[in-house]
């Protein structure tokens, strides 16, 4: 018998959560055996320990180089520390608010957000496929960044035998053997620090996109609210003066469902904000902080050098993290702004005066758009990304001009 399992909104998270669970950053959804559950409970603290060790190594190295007055080398470690702390903040947000996250996930599995017709099913299926592809593409981008992260110290060592890795090790890197061992140790953390981190970013982006797709489904169904087969039957009986919501009593039920569905989306965004707001604020701050030293270093480099390409890709990945939040957060506002338009485009004139009054009440509630914000000030929108890019470009131009003058 053919499997006819319907797609659910929660299916969009499957790739992201799979990677996070592999990295030990989130609990097992459905532990198959007690032995596996116990092993995973041991593995999870070790994953957090890996992140902490990575942060401590870079922090110690930066402090030592500052004390030795080697600020340029300290800068190599400093540009890595804020994103690592950002990873830690997201992990804490996800796990300390795990009960709220479970509630959000339960809503995604609840029937209120399910597809109610064939068109809903098509939209949801495409959405799930797009989110899977998004996660895979971001992971590929991180894979490129990780390769450049490995190549950068190798080429630095080739050109400068005295160069070191920007991380603390309890032994001197005075020959290629020790240098290789240190590099392998450093790279062994990358699946957690790199792939695990961007999976968290994709997860947050998908959480916001869930609100977008629900608003899109509500809009589509409100626009086609009065499309009914009952009307055609009654027209054939010369009952053209009957109001459509009187002829088809399912219209009232469907309208009430979408009003309730919108309220659930609004609640969902409020709960989502409680979980990730702090981590997103730090993401904005850390990206701006890191952009300054990264651009400063790039302004002194040959543009086609491995080190310059690595730092450029590193900066791009930082921006992608911001874009994920702002793009999907901006779509939430866009879809909510045009929600009332869907009722205008419906055949509302065929509804009874009583039903039209209900529509007006709902439209009054929907007139204020849902705008995701961090710190209650900064909107998650592409305008915010553009403002950040303008700042980064202005800073780069200023530093290049200063270097040319000098």
mmCIF file of C-alpha atoms in Angstrom:
data_model
loop_
_atom_site.group_PDB
_atom_site.id
_atom_site.type_symbol
_atom_site.label_atom_id
_atom_site.label_comp_id
_atom_site.label_asym_id
_atom_site.label_seq_id
_atom_site.Cartn_x
_atom_site.Cartn_y
_atom_site.Cartn_z
ATOM 1 C CA UNK A 1 0.000 0.000 0.000
ATOM 2 C CA UNK A 2 1.367 3.414 -0.950
ATOM 3 C CA UNK A 3 2.512 5.653 1.923
ATOM 4 C CA UNK A 4 0.222 8.687 1.999
ATOM 5 C CA UNK A 5 1.725 10.441 5.019
ATOM 6 C CA UNK A 6 0.962 14.144 4.816
ATOM 7 C CA UNK A 7 3.780 16.654 5.026
ATOM 8 C CA UNK A 8 3.928 18.636 8.274
ATOM 9 C CA UNK A 9 5.519 22.058 8.904
ATOM 10 C CA UNK A 10 7.864 20.435 11.434
ATOM 11 C CA UNK A 11 9.419 18.365 8.632
ATOM 12 C CA UNK A 12 11.285 21.524 7.551
ATOM 13 C CA UNK A 13 13.464 21.219 10.677
ATOM 14 C CA UNK A 14 14.557 17.630 10.052
ATOM 15 C CA UNK A 15 17.966 18.358 8.457
ATOM 16 C CA UNK A 16 18.904 21.089 10.957
ATOM 17 C CA UNK A 17 17.901 19.067 13.999
ATOM 18 C CA UNK A 18 19.664 15.987 12.643
ATOM 19 C CA UNK A 19 22.967 17.906 12.443
ATOM 20 C CA UNK A 20 22.430 19.503 15.866
ATOM 21 C CA UNK A 21 21.775 16.097 17.437
ATOM 22 C CA UNK A 22 24.874 14.646 15.732
ATOM 23 C CA UNK A 23 26.881 17.512 17.255
ATOM 24 C CA UNK A 24 25.292 16.887 20.663
ATOM 25 C CA UNK A 25 23.778 20.370 20.729
ATOM 26 C CA UNK A 26 20.187 19.217 21.272
ATOM 27 C CA UNK A 27 18.448 16.317 22.965
ATOM 28 C CA UNK A 28 17.373 13.180 21.142
ATOM 29 C CA UNK A 29 13.874 13.565 19.736
ATOM 30 C CA UNK A 30 13.019 9.856 19.950
ATOM 31 C CA UNK A 31 15.657 7.725 21.733
ATOM 32 C CA UNK A 32 15.334 4.204 20.317
ATOM 33 C CA UNK A 33 17.023 2.338 23.185
ATOM 34 C CA UNK A 34 17.972 3.097 26.775
ATOM 35 C CA UNK A 35 21.647 2.406 25.961
ATOM 36 C CA UNK A 36 21.624 4.969 23.165
ATOM 37 C CA UNK A 37 19.937 7.493 25.451
ATOM 38 C CA UNK A 38 22.576 7.025 28.187
ATOM 39 C CA UNK A 39 25.454 7.304 25.684
ATOM 40 C CA UNK A 40 23.978 10.478 24.244
ATOM 41 C CA UNK A 41 23.538 12.002 27.709
ATOM 42 C CA UNK A 42 27.287 11.461 28.234
ATOM 43 C CA UNK A 43 28.138 12.815 24.779
ATOM 44 C CA UNK A 44 26.178 16.073 25.162
ATOM 45 C CA UNK A 45 28.309 17.572 27.990
ATOM 46 C CA UNK A 46 31.423 16.588 26.028
ATOM 47 C CA UNK A 47 30.125 18.579 23.041
ATOM 48 C CA UNK A 48 29.669 21.649 25.227
ATOM 49 C CA UNK A 49 33.150 21.041 26.650
ATOM 50 C CA UNK A 50 34.601 21.038 23.113
ATOM 51 C CA UNK A 51 33.098 24.484 22.493
ATOM 52 C CA UNK A 52 34.429 25.796 25.819
ATOM 53 C CA UNK A 53 37.933 24.392 25.198
ATOM 54 C CA UNK A 54 38.018 26.028 21.763
ATOM 55 C CA UNK A 55 37.035 29.396 23.273
ATOM 56 C CA UNK A 56 39.540 29.102 26.137
ATOM 57 C CA UNK A 57 42.401 28.176 23.781
ATOM 58 C CA UNK A 58 41.881 31.249 21.625
ATOM 59 C CA UNK A 59 41.338 33.495 24.653
ATOM 60 C CA UNK A 60 44.575 32.381 26.349
ATOM 61 C CA UNK A 61 46.504 32.862 23.100
ATOM 62 C CA UNK A 62 45.077 36.379 22.651
ATOM 63 C CA UNK A 63 45.935 37.363 26.251
ATOM 64 C CA UNK A 64 49.503 36.033 25.937
ATOM 65 C CA UNK A 65 50.102 37.922 22.698
ATOM 66 C CA UNK A 66 48.671 41.142 24.155
ATOM 67 C CA UNK A 67 51.003 40.800 27.152
ATOM 68 C CA UNK A 68 53.914 40.238 24.749
ATOM 69 C CA UNK A 69 52.805 43.366 22.841
ATOM 70 C CA UNK A 70 52.182 41.317 19.675
ATOM 71 C CA UNK A 71 48.831 42.871 18.861
ATOM 72 C CA UNK A 72 48.717 41.703 15.250
ATOM 73 C CA UNK A 73 48.918 38.048 16.349
ATOM 74 C CA UNK A 74 46.435 38.681 19.154
ATOM 75 C CA UNK A 75 44.049 39.994 16.510
ATOM 76 C CA UNK A 76 44.157 36.623 14.712
ATOM 77 C CA UNK A 77 42.629 34.996 17.791
ATOM 78 C CA UNK A 78 40.355 37.890 18.687
ATOM 79 C CA UNK A 79 38.404 37.692 15.417
ATOM 80 C CA UNK A 80 37.497 34.068 16.266
ATOM 81 C CA UNK A 81 36.365 34.560 19.876
ATOM 82 C CA UNK A 82 33.080 36.572 19.488
ATOM 83 C CA UNK A 83 31.513 34.091 16.994
ATOM 84 C CA UNK A 84 32.461 31.237 19.341
ATOM 85 C CA UNK A 85 30.803 33.062 22.238
ATOM 86 C CA UNK A 86 27.847 33.626 19.935
ATOM 87 C CA UNK A 87 27.621 29.866 19.371
ATOM 88 C CA UNK A 88 27.631 29.391 23.137
ATOM 89 C CA UNK A 89 24.833 31.953 23.570
ATOM 90 C CA UNK A 90 22.671 30.149 20.981
ATOM 91 C CA UNK A 91 23.306 26.782 22.618
ATOM 92 C CA UNK A 92 22.306 28.167 25.995
ATOM 93 C CA UNK A 93 19.197 29.791 24.489
ATOM 94 C CA UNK A 94 18.135 26.558 22.773
ATOM 95 C CA UNK A 95 18.739 24.283 25.760
ATOM 96 C CA UNK A 96 17.783 26.528 28.690
ATOM 97 C CA UNK A 97 14.466 27.255 26.955
ATOM 98 C CA UNK A 98 13.983 23.657 25.825
ATOM 99 C CA UNK A 99 10.461 23.523 27.303
ATOM 100 C CA UNK A 100 9.441 26.550 25.199
ATOM 101 C CA UNK A 101 11.144 25.032 22.148
ATOM 102 C CA UNK A 102 9.160 21.832 22.742
ATOM 103 C CA UNK A 103 5.942 23.881 22.785
ATOM 104 C CA UNK A 104 6.893 25.531 19.486
ATOM 105 C CA UNK A 105 7.681 22.140 17.964
ATOM 106 C CA UNK A 106 4.381 20.713 19.227
ATOM 107 C CA UNK A 107 2.540 23.561 17.490
ATOM 108 C CA UNK A 108 4.365 22.694 14.269
ATOM 109 C CA UNK A 109 3.054 19.133 14.626
ATOM 110 C CA UNK A 110 -0.446 20.253 15.640
ATOM 111 C CA UNK A 111 -3.345 19.999 13.202
ATOM 112 C CA UNK A 112 -3.981 23.771 13.343
ATOM 113 C CA UNK A 113 -0.913 24.363 11.140
ATOM 114 C CA UNK A 114 -1.497 21.377 8.854
ATOM 115 C CA UNK A 115 -2.499 21.545 5.207
ATOM 116 C CA UNK A 116 -6.299 21.643 4.794
ATOM 117 C CA UNK A 117 -6.493 21.243 1.036
ATOM 118 C CA UNK A 118 -4.431 20.239 -1.975
ATOM 119 C CA UNK A 119 -3.017 23.720 -2.566
ATOM 120 C CA UNK A 120 -1.872 23.913 1.075
ATOM 121 C CA UNK A 121 -0.169 20.563 0.616
ATOM 122 C CA UNK A 122 1.697 21.808 -2.473
ATOM 123 C CA UNK A 123 2.845 24.998 -0.703
ATOM 124 C CA UNK A 124 3.993 23.100 2.407
ATOM 125 C CA UNK A 125 5.811 20.432 0.392
ATOM 126 C CA UNK A 126 7.753 23.077 -1.546
ATOM 127 C CA UNK A 127 8.484 24.933 1.692
ATOM 128 C CA UNK A 128 9.921 21.837 3.381
ATOM 129 C CA UNK A 129 12.044 21.069 0.314
ATOM 130 C CA UNK A 130 13.330 24.674 0.173
ATOM 131 C CA UNK A 131 14.295 24.642 3.868
ATOM 132 C CA UNK A 132 16.181 21.364 3.463
ATOM 133 C CA UNK A 133 18.046 22.798 0.483
ATOM 134 C CA UNK A 134 18.790 26.009 2.384
ATOM 135 C CA UNK A 135 20.384 24.089 5.253
ATOM 136 C CA UNK A 136 22.452 21.974 2.861
ATOM 137 C CA UNK A 137 23.664 25.043 0.925
ATOM 138 C CA UNK A 138 24.700 26.865 4.109
ATOM 139 C CA UNK A 139 26.531 23.732 5.290
ATOM 140 C CA UNK A 140 28.386 23.593 1.953
ATOM 141 C CA UNK A 141 29.378 27.241 2.403
ATOM 142 C CA UNK A 142 30.662 26.452 5.889
ATOM 143 C CA UNK A 143 32.594 23.502 4.432
ATOM 144 C CA UNK A 144 34.384 25.897 2.047
ATOM 145 C CA UNK A 145 35.151 28.237 4.961
ATOM 146 C CA UNK A 146 36.536 25.305 6.985
ATOM 147 C CA UNK A 147 38.835 24.260 4.129
ATOM 148 C CA UNK A 148 40.163 27.816 3.909
ATOM 149 C CA UNK A 149 40.522 27.874 7.714
ATOM 150 C CA UNK A 150 42.819 24.838 7.407
ATOM 151 C CA UNK A 151 44.757 26.130 4.380
ATOM 152 C CA UNK A 152 45.351 29.605 5.827
ATOM 153 C CA UNK A 153 47.830 28.600 8.597
ATOM 154 C CA UNK A 154 49.559 26.163 6.222
ATOM 155 C CA UNK A 155 50.306 28.899 3.672
ATOM 156 C CA UNK A 156 51.256 31.317 6.458
ATOM 157 C CA UNK A 157 53.795 28.785 7.722
ATOM 158 C CA UNK A 158 55.206 28.283 4.224
ATOM 159 C CA UNK A 159 55.769 32.029 3.747
ATOM 160 C CA UNK A 160 56.765 32.676 7.362
ATOM 161 C CA UNK A 161 58.444 29.771 9.239
ATOM 162 C CA UNK A 162 58.013 31.690 12.520
ATOM 163 C CA UNK A 163 54.213 31.912 12.237
ATOM 164 C CA UNK A 164 51.987 30.073 14.712
ATOM 165 C CA UNK A 165 48.380 28.920 14.961
ATOM 166 C CA UNK A 166 46.135 31.451 16.712
ATOM 167 C CA UNK A 167 45.362 29.040 19.545
ATOM 168 C CA UNK A 168 47.106 28.100 22.800
ATOM 169 C CA UNK A 169 49.006 24.800 23.009
ATOM 170 C CA UNK A 170 51.214 23.638 25.899
ATOM 171 C CA UNK A 171 54.152 23.059 23.529
ATOM 172 C CA UNK A 172 56.146 25.164 21.109
ATOM 173 C CA UNK A 173 55.321 25.014 17.410
ATOM 174 C CA UNK A 174 58.967 25.210 16.387
ATOM 175 C CA UNK A 175 58.890 22.530 13.678
ATOM 176 C CA UNK A 176 56.505 21.212 11.058
ATOM 177 C CA UNK A 177 55.737 18.048 13.061
ATOM 178 C CA UNK A 178 54.429 19.900 16.107
ATOM 179 C CA UNK A 179 52.773 22.485 13.891
ATOM 180 C CA UNK A 180 50.891 19.729 12.035
ATOM 181 C CA UNK A 181 49.782 18.095 15.298
ATOM 182 C CA UNK A 182 48.504 21.442 16.593
ATOM 183 C CA UNK A 183 46.697 22.106 13.300
ATOM 184 C CA UNK A 184 45.031 18.676 13.370
ATOM 185 C CA UNK A 185 43.916 19.268 16.956
ATOM 186 C CA UNK A 186 42.529 22.653 15.971
ATOM 187 C CA UNK A 187 40.687 21.263 12.942
ATOM 188 C CA UNK A 188 39.167 18.384 14.917
ATOM 189 C CA UNK A 189 36.803 20.900 16.566
ATOM 190 C CA UNK A 190 35.444 22.258 13.273
ATOM 191 C CA UNK A 191 32.378 19.972 12.910
ATOM 192 C CA UNK A 192 31.063 21.336 16.208
ATOM 193 C CA UNK A 193 32.254 24.943 15.932
ATOM 194 C CA UNK A 194 31.455 25.319 12.220
ATOM 195 C CA UNK A 195 28.724 22.947 11.035
ATOM 196 C CA UNK A 196 26.917 22.871 14.354
ATOM 197 C CA UNK A 197 26.931 26.666 14.531
ATOM 198 C CA UNK A 198 25.419 27.321 11.096
ATOM 199 C CA UNK A 199 22.832 24.595 11.719
ATOM 200 C CA UNK A 200 21.681 26.658 14.694
ATOM 201 C CA UNK A 201 21.452 29.711 12.438
ATOM 202 C CA UNK A 202 19.453 27.764 9.848
ATOM 203 C CA UNK A 203 17.198 26.484 12.623
ATOM 204 C CA UNK A 204 16.423 30.022 13.836
ATOM 205 C CA UNK A 205 15.837 31.174 10.254
ATOM 206 C CA UNK A 206 13.460 28.258 9.627
ATOM 207 C CA UNK A 207 11.547 29.037 12.824
ATOM 208 C CA UNK A 208 10.858 32.524 11.457
ATOM 209 C CA UNK A 209 10.043 31.153 8.010
ATOM 210 C CA UNK A 210 7.411 28.890 9.606
ATOM 211 C CA UNK A 211 5.469 32.016 10.574
ATOM 212 C CA UNK A 212 5.869 33.298 7.007
ATOM 213 C CA UNK A 213 4.506 30.139 5.409
ATOM 214 C CA UNK A 214 1.553 30.017 7.821
ATOM 215 C CA UNK A 215 0.622 33.607 6.978
ATOM 216 C CA UNK A 216 0.938 32.731 3.299
ATOM 217 C CA UNK A 217 -1.445 29.777 3.740
ATOM 218 C CA UNK A 218 -3.907 31.951 5.663
ATOM 219 C CA UNK A 219 -3.806 34.585 2.902
ATOM 220 C CA UNK A 220 -4.401 32.049 0.136
ATOM 221 C CA UNK A 221 -7.348 30.448 1.907
ATOM 222 C CA UNK A 222 -8.939 33.776 2.864
ATOM 223 C CA UNK A 223 -8.728 34.904 -0.753
ATOM 224 C CA UNK A 224 -10.555 31.724 -1.801
ATOM 225 C CA UNK A 225 -12.845 31.634 1.228
ATOM 226 C CA UNK A 226 -16.022 32.032 -0.818
ATOM 227 C CA UNK A 227 -15.091 29.601 -3.586
ATOM 228 C CA UNK A 228 -17.836 27.043 -3.067
ATOM 229 C CA UNK A 229 -19.496 24.293 -5.059
ATOM 230 C CA UNK A 230 -22.726 24.985 -3.179
ATOM 231 C CA UNK A 231 -23.076 28.307 -5.008
ATOM 232 C CA UNK A 232 -23.098 26.606 -8.415
ATOM 233 C CA UNK A 233 -25.735 24.136 -7.246
ATOM 234 C CA UNK A 234 -27.979 26.864 -5.891
ATOM 235 C CA UNK A 235 -27.531 29.088 -8.935
ATOM 236 C CA UNK A 236 -28.912 26.272 -11.035
ATOM 237 C CA UNK A 237 -31.984 26.358 -8.781
ATOM 238 C CA UNK A 238 -32.413 30.139 -9.263
ATOM 239 C CA UNK A 239 -31.421 30.950 -5.695
ATOM 240 C CA UNK A 240 -29.050 33.731 -6.676
ATOM 241 C CA UNK A 241 -30.266 35.988 -3.850
ATOM 242 C CA UNK A 242 -29.006 33.630 -1.151
ATOM 243 C CA UNK A 243 -25.838 34.759 0.662
ATOM 244 C CA UNK A 244 -22.974 32.368 0.124
ATOM 245 C CA UNK A 245 -22.235 31.891 3.861
ATOM 246 C CA UNK A 246 -25.892 30.908 4.362
ATOM 247 C CA UNK A 247 -25.801 28.421 1.507
ATOM 248 C CA UNK A 248 -22.423 26.967 2.539
ATOM 249 C CA UNK A 249 -22.221 26.646 6.304
ATOM 250 C CA UNK A 250 -18.561 25.517 6.144
ATOM 251 C CA UNK A 251 -17.459 29.096 5.348
ATOM 252 C CA UNK A 252 -18.071 30.222 8.934
ATOM 253 C CA UNK A 253 -16.083 27.283 10.311
ATOM 254 C CA UNK A 254 -13.191 27.903 7.916
ATOM 255 C CA UNK A 255 -13.106 31.623 8.676
ATOM 256 C CA UNK A 256 -13.011 30.967 12.428
ATOM 257 C CA UNK A 257 -10.192 28.488 11.867
ATOM 258 C CA UNK A 258 -8.024 31.053 10.058
ATOM 259 C CA UNK A 259 -8.712 33.713 12.691
ATOM 260 C CA UNK A 260 -7.556 31.237 15.342
ATOM 261 C CA UNK A 261 -4.613 30.217 13.158
ATOM 262 C CA UNK A 262 -3.450 33.825 12.909
ATOM 263 C CA UNK A 263 -3.666 34.195 16.703
ATOM 264 C CA UNK A 264 -1.526 31.072 17.020
ATOM 265 C CA UNK A 265 1.078 32.538 14.647
ATOM 266 C CA UNK A 266 1.179 35.710 16.756
ATOM 267 C CA UNK A 267 1.682 33.658 19.935
ATOM 268 C CA UNK A 268 4.320 31.573 18.154
ATOM 269 C CA UNK A 269 6.372 34.670 17.255
ATOM 270 C CA UNK A 270 6.184 35.980 20.819
ATOM 271 C CA UNK A 271 7.465 32.675 22.228
ATOM 272 C CA UNK A 272 10.151 32.464 19.545
ATOM 273 C CA UNK A 273 11.339 35.943 20.493
ATOM 274 C CA UNK A 274 11.662 34.886 24.140
ATOM 275 C CA UNK A 275 13.954 32.008 23.187
ATOM 276 C CA UNK A 276 16.324 33.564 20.651
ATOM 277 C CA UNK A 277 16.148 37.336 21.152
ATOM 278 C CA UNK A 278 19.262 37.515 23.345
ATOM 279 C CA UNK A 279 21.317 35.327 20.993
ATOM 280 C CA UNK A 280 20.276 37.388 17.955
ATOM 281 C CA UNK A 281 21.189 40.638 19.718
ATOM 282 C CA UNK A 282 24.641 39.238 20.419
ATOM 283 C CA UNK A 283 24.889 38.047 16.797
ATOM 284 C CA UNK A 284 24.348 41.603 15.551
ATOM 285 C CA UNK A 285 26.850 43.027 18.052
ATOM 286 C CA UNK A 286 29.519 40.381 17.410
ATOM 287 C CA UNK A 287 29.235 40.736 13.622
ATOM 288 C CA UNK A 288 29.831 44.490 13.835
ATOM 289 C CA UNK A 289 32.691 43.992 16.322
ATOM 290 C CA UNK A 290 34.351 41.352 14.147
ATOM 291 C CA UNK A 291 33.875 43.269 10.893
ATOM 292 C CA UNK A 292 36.234 46.015 12.089
ATOM 293 C CA UNK A 293 39.405 43.908 12.721
ATOM 294 C CA UNK A 294 38.684 41.591 9.780
ATOM 295 C CA UNK A 295 38.394 44.496 7.339
ATOM 296 C CA UNK A 296 41.425 46.111 8.934
ATOM 297 C CA UNK A 297 43.508 42.984 8.205
ATOM 298 C CA UNK A 298 42.077 42.579 4.690
ATOM 299 C CA UNK A 299 43.036 46.177 3.840
ATOM 300 C CA UNK A 300 46.734 45.260 4.281
ATOM 301 C CA UNK A 301 46.640 42.026 2.254
ATOM 302 C CA UNK A 302 47.029 40.976 -1.336
ATOM 303 C CA UNK A 303 43.441 40.380 -2.435
ATOM 304 C CA UNK A 304 44.240 37.012 -4.062
ATOM 305 C CA UNK A 305 46.198 35.592 -1.135
ATOM 306 C CA UNK A 306 44.791 32.555 0.689
ATOM 307 C CA UNK A 307 44.646 34.514 3.946
ATOM 308 C CA UNK A 308 42.628 37.317 2.329
ATOM 309 C CA UNK A 309 40.234 34.882 0.638
ATOM 310 C CA UNK A 310 39.769 33.068 3.961
ATOM 311 C CA UNK A 311 38.954 36.281 5.843
ATOM 312 C CA UNK A 312 36.599 37.399 3.060
ATOM 313 C CA UNK A 313 34.697 34.092 3.159
ATOM 314 C CA UNK A 314 34.723 34.279 6.969
ATOM 315 C CA UNK A 315 33.107 37.718 6.823
ATOM 316 C CA UNK A 316 30.568 36.500 4.249
ATOM 317 C CA UNK A 317 29.561 33.601 6.516
ATOM 318 C CA UNK A 318 29.048 36.049 9.387
ATOM 319 C CA UNK A 319 26.793 38.127 7.152
ATOM 320 C CA UNK A 320 24.877 35.043 6.002
ATOM 321 C CA UNK A 321 23.995 34.367 9.634
ATOM 322 C CA UNK A 322 22.465 37.843 9.897
ATOM 323 C CA UNK A 323 20.751 37.526 6.500
ATOM 324 C CA UNK A 324 19.018 34.300 7.577
ATOM 325 C CA UNK A 325 17.321 36.054 10.478
ATOM 326 C CA UNK A 326 16.579 39.314 8.691
ATOM 327 C CA UNK A 327 15.356 37.845 5.400
ATOM 328 C CA UNK A 328 12.836 35.475 6.954
ATOM 329 C CA UNK A 329 11.939 37.969 9.680
ATOM 330 C CA UNK A 330 11.263 40.550 6.956
ATOM 331 C CA UNK A 331 9.027 38.092 5.093
ATOM 332 C CA UNK A 332 6.896 37.716 8.225
ATOM 333 C CA UNK A 333 6.185 41.446 8.176
ATOM 334 C CA UNK A 334 5.575 41.447 4.401
ATOM 335 C CA UNK A 335 3.026 38.623 4.557
ATOM 336 C CA UNK A 336 1.226 40.098 7.576
ATOM 337 C CA UNK A 337 0.955 43.547 5.941
ATOM 338 C CA UNK A 338 -0.866 42.094 2.939
ATOM 339 C CA UNK A 339 -3.147 39.838 4.998
ATOM 340 C CA UNK A 340 -6.151 42.175 4.770
ATOM 341 C CA UNK A 341 -5.671 42.458 1.006
ATOM 342 C CA UNK A 342 -6.542 38.775 0.663
ATOM 343 C CA UNK A 343 -10.019 39.447 2.080
ATOM 344 C CA UNK A 344 -10.473 42.398 -0.298
ATOM 345 C CA UNK A 345 -9.575 40.127 -3.216
ATOM 346 C CA UNK A 346 -12.107 37.510 -2.116
ATOM 347 C CA UNK A 347 -15.742 37.520 -3.221
ATOM 348 C CA UNK A 348 -16.751 39.247 0.027
ATOM 349 C CA UNK A 349 -19.779 40.947 -1.580
ATOM 350 C CA UNK A 350 -21.510 37.576 -1.737
ATOM 351 C CA UNK A 351 -21.379 37.274 2.081
ATOM 352 C CA UNK A 352 -24.150 38.290 4.435
ATOM 353 C CA UNK A 353 -23.954 41.604 6.382
ATOM 354 C CA UNK A 354 -23.455 39.638 9.596
ATOM 355 C CA UNK A 355 -20.467 37.819 8.132
ATOM 356 C CA UNK A 356 -19.039 41.050 6.711
ATOM 357 C CA UNK A 357 -19.057 42.545 10.214
ATOM 358 C CA UNK A 358 -16.992 39.578 11.410
ATOM 359 C CA UNK A 359 -14.564 40.215 8.570
ATOM 360 C CA UNK A 360 -14.201 43.874 9.565
ATOM 361 C CA UNK A 361 -13.468 42.918 13.177
ATOM 362 C CA UNK A 362 -10.793 40.459 12.025
ATOM 363 C CA UNK A 363 -9.291 43.010 9.628
ATOM 364 C CA UNK A 364 -9.016 45.540 12.459
ATOM 365 C CA UNK A 365 -6.981 42.990 14.424
ATOM 366 C CA UNK A 366 -4.803 42.218 11.401
ATOM 367 C CA UNK A 367 -4.180 45.849 10.456
ATOM 368 C CA UNK A 368 -1.054 46.025 12.629
ATOM 369 C CA UNK A 369 1.726 44.013 10.937
ATOM 370 C CA UNK A 370 3.737 41.373 12.775
ATOM 371 C CA UNK A 371 7.254 42.833 12.853
ATOM 372 C CA UNK A 372 9.935 40.672 14.512
ATOM 373 C CA UNK A 373 12.368 42.887 16.434
ATOM 374 C CA UNK A 374 15.398 42.362 18.648
ATOM 375 C CA UNK A 375 15.799 44.477 21.773
ATOM 376 C CA UNK A 376 12.357 45.898 20.853
ATOM 377 C CA UNK A 377 14.163 48.357 18.550
ATOM 378 C CA UNK A 378 16.037 46.698 15.669
ATOM 379 C CA UNK A 379 13.670 45.121 13.104
ATOM 380 C CA UNK A 380 14.631 41.839 11.506
ATOM 381 C CA UNK A 381 14.481 43.048 7.915
ATOM 382 C CA UNK A 382 16.690 43.391 4.853
ATOM 383 C CA UNK A 383 16.973 47.127 5.554
ATOM 384 C CA UNK A 384 18.928 46.217 8.687
ATOM 385 C CA UNK A 385 21.266 44.021 6.630
ATOM 386 C CA UNK A 386 21.768 46.811 4.081
ATOM 387 C CA UNK A 387 22.615 49.264 6.876
ATOM 388 C CA UNK A 388 25.238 46.836 8.218
ATOM 389 C CA UNK A 389 26.723 46.268 4.753
ATOM 390 C CA UNK A 390 26.944 50.031 4.190
ATOM 391 C CA UNK A 391 28.791 50.394 7.478
ATOM 392 C CA UNK A 392 31.218 47.590 6.606
ATOM 393 C CA UNK A 393 31.861 48.976 3.106
ATOM 394 C CA UNK A 394 32.392 52.512 4.451
ATOM 395 C CA UNK A 395 34.845 51.150 6.998
ATOM 396 C CA UNK A 396 36.707 49.171 4.321
ATOM 397 C CA UNK A 397 36.913 52.230 2.033
ATOM 398 C CA UNK A 398 38.206 54.410 4.859
ATOM 399 C CA UNK A 399 40.904 51.896 5.825
ATOM 400 C CA UNK A 400 42.006 51.386 2.209
ATOM 401 C CA UNK A 401 42.258 55.163 1.725
ATOM 402 C CA UNK A 402 44.284 55.506 4.931
ATOM 403 C CA UNK A 403 46.677 52.761 3.848
ATOM 404 C CA UNK A 404 47.157 54.363 0.419
ATOM 405 C CA UNK A 405 47.966 57.719 2.040
ATOM 406 C CA UNK A 406 50.461 56.090 4.387
#
